[in-house]
C-alpha positions as MATLAB code, in Angstrom:
seq = 'MRGWIILGLGASLLYYVATETNKLDEPIAKSNEILQKIERKLDSVTGTKIIKADNHIAQLKKEIGERMSKRELQALDDILASEYTLQEFKDDYCSGKTKQHDYFNKENLFFLCDKIK';
ca = [
      -2.671  203.554   94.978;
      -5.510  206.641   94.654;
      -7.273  204.037   92.748;
      -7.363  201.613   95.903;
      -8.335  204.912   98.339;
     -11.023  205.628   96.280;
     -12.261  201.927   96.214;
     -12.062  201.082   99.953;
     -13.616  204.921  100.619;
     -16.270  203.903   98.366;
     -16.725  200.040   99.692;
     -16.595  201.451  103.283;
     -19.323  204.133  102.632;
     -21.878  201.701  101.117;
     -21.140  199.673  104.337;
     -22.165  202.292  106.339;
     -25.464  203.182  104.366;
     -25.957  199.236  104.484;
     -25.651  199.094  107.803;
     -26.679  201.937  109.805;
     -29.223  203.442  107.787;
     -32.417  202.160  106.386;
     -31.696  203.964  103.001;
     -31.148  200.814  101.425;
     -34.084  198.488  103.031;
     -36.631  198.866  100.596;
     -34.119  197.969   97.737;
     -32.963  195.079   99.246;
     -36.487  193.810  100.521;
     -37.415  194.028   96.874;
     -34.703  192.653   95.190;
     -34.963  189.680   97.892;
     -38.991  189.219   97.343;
     -37.663  189.200   92.842;
     -35.536  185.925   94.180;
     -37.514  184.620   95.838;
     -40.216  184.913   92.749;
     -37.274  183.440   90.689;
     -36.301  180.179   93.053;
     -40.697  179.633   93.453;
     -40.411  179.646   89.256;
     -37.391  177.654   88.832;
     -39.095  175.005   91.713;
     -41.879  174.854   89.369;
     -40.470  174.306   86.203;
     -37.460  171.978   87.088;
     -39.594  170.046   89.799;
     -42.005  167.556   88.984;
     -44.432  166.685   91.935;
     -47.637  164.262   92.112;
     -50.252  166.375   91.540;
     -53.332  164.954   93.641;
     -57.404  166.214   93.991;
     -57.271  168.368   97.398;
     -60.593  169.091   98.473;
     -59.481  170.337  101.739;
     -59.180  174.226  100.265;
     -62.549  173.963   98.097;
     -64.046  172.916  101.332;
     -62.211  175.732  103.901;
     -63.283  178.286  100.966;
     -66.965  177.381  100.792;
     -66.552  177.372  104.906;
     -64.861  180.677  105.369;
     -66.583  181.970  102.406;
     -69.689  183.069  103.886;
     -67.968  184.972  106.754;
     -65.875  186.842  104.874;
     -65.880  189.918  102.675;
     -64.571  190.133   98.851;
     -61.685  191.727   99.343;
     -60.827  188.771  102.239;
     -61.406  186.280   99.929;
     -59.009  187.549   97.366;
     -56.277  187.767   99.974;
     -57.252  184.018  100.954;
     -57.158  183.371   97.063;
     -53.429  184.771   96.894;
     -52.520  183.058  100.023;
     -53.558  179.452   98.887;
     -52.192  180.497   95.464;
     -48.975  177.981   96.323;
     -47.264  176.061   99.548;
     -44.893  178.570   99.776;
     -47.571  181.142  100.192;
     -49.234  179.536  102.467;
     -46.174  178.520  105.110;
     -45.030  182.329  104.645;
     -48.967  182.938  105.914;
     -48.668  180.366  108.746;
     -45.073  181.457  110.096;
     -46.323  184.986  109.902;
     -49.754  184.699  111.839;
     -50.482  181.799  112.874;
     -47.449  180.990  114.892;
     -49.119  182.257  118.110;
     -48.094  185.886  118.383;
     -51.101  188.228  118.005;
     -50.375  190.107  114.632;
     -52.673  192.418  112.799;
     -53.182  191.226  109.013;
     -54.127  193.976  106.524;
     -57.069  192.415  104.868;
     -58.534  189.558  107.824;
     -60.000  190.907  111.208;
     -59.435  189.532  114.239;
     -61.751  186.804  114.348;
     -61.992  185.724  110.541;
     -57.538  185.456  111.507;
     -57.740  182.702  114.402;
     -60.722  181.042  112.156;
     -58.447  180.407  109.547;
     -55.386  179.674  111.506;
     -57.115  176.691  112.724;
     -58.626  175.697  109.715;
     -55.215  175.441  108.111;
     -53.182  173.979  110.469;
];
């Protein structure tokens, strides 16, 4: 009986820490990020897709490359690395809500959103 009581107290303590405090927010975010990377890797390994030549991205980099700094171009390469990261970027920054990006200035962010839509 004592074991069940200890188990119940431990579970309730864990539930309280997870829901009422922010102590587990960072580890949960890291584990979700790792799970997303694993899912993407599995999708790329198991899924076969037809690869087509996409000159749109090359043209976009050429157009916007003159406007951006090296740091912004590196962030753009990270965004254009896969369709998942591109979709996340669109959802976060191009959905109409004005949100400040860590690397892009506001003008380049609006220009980029207009070009990738």
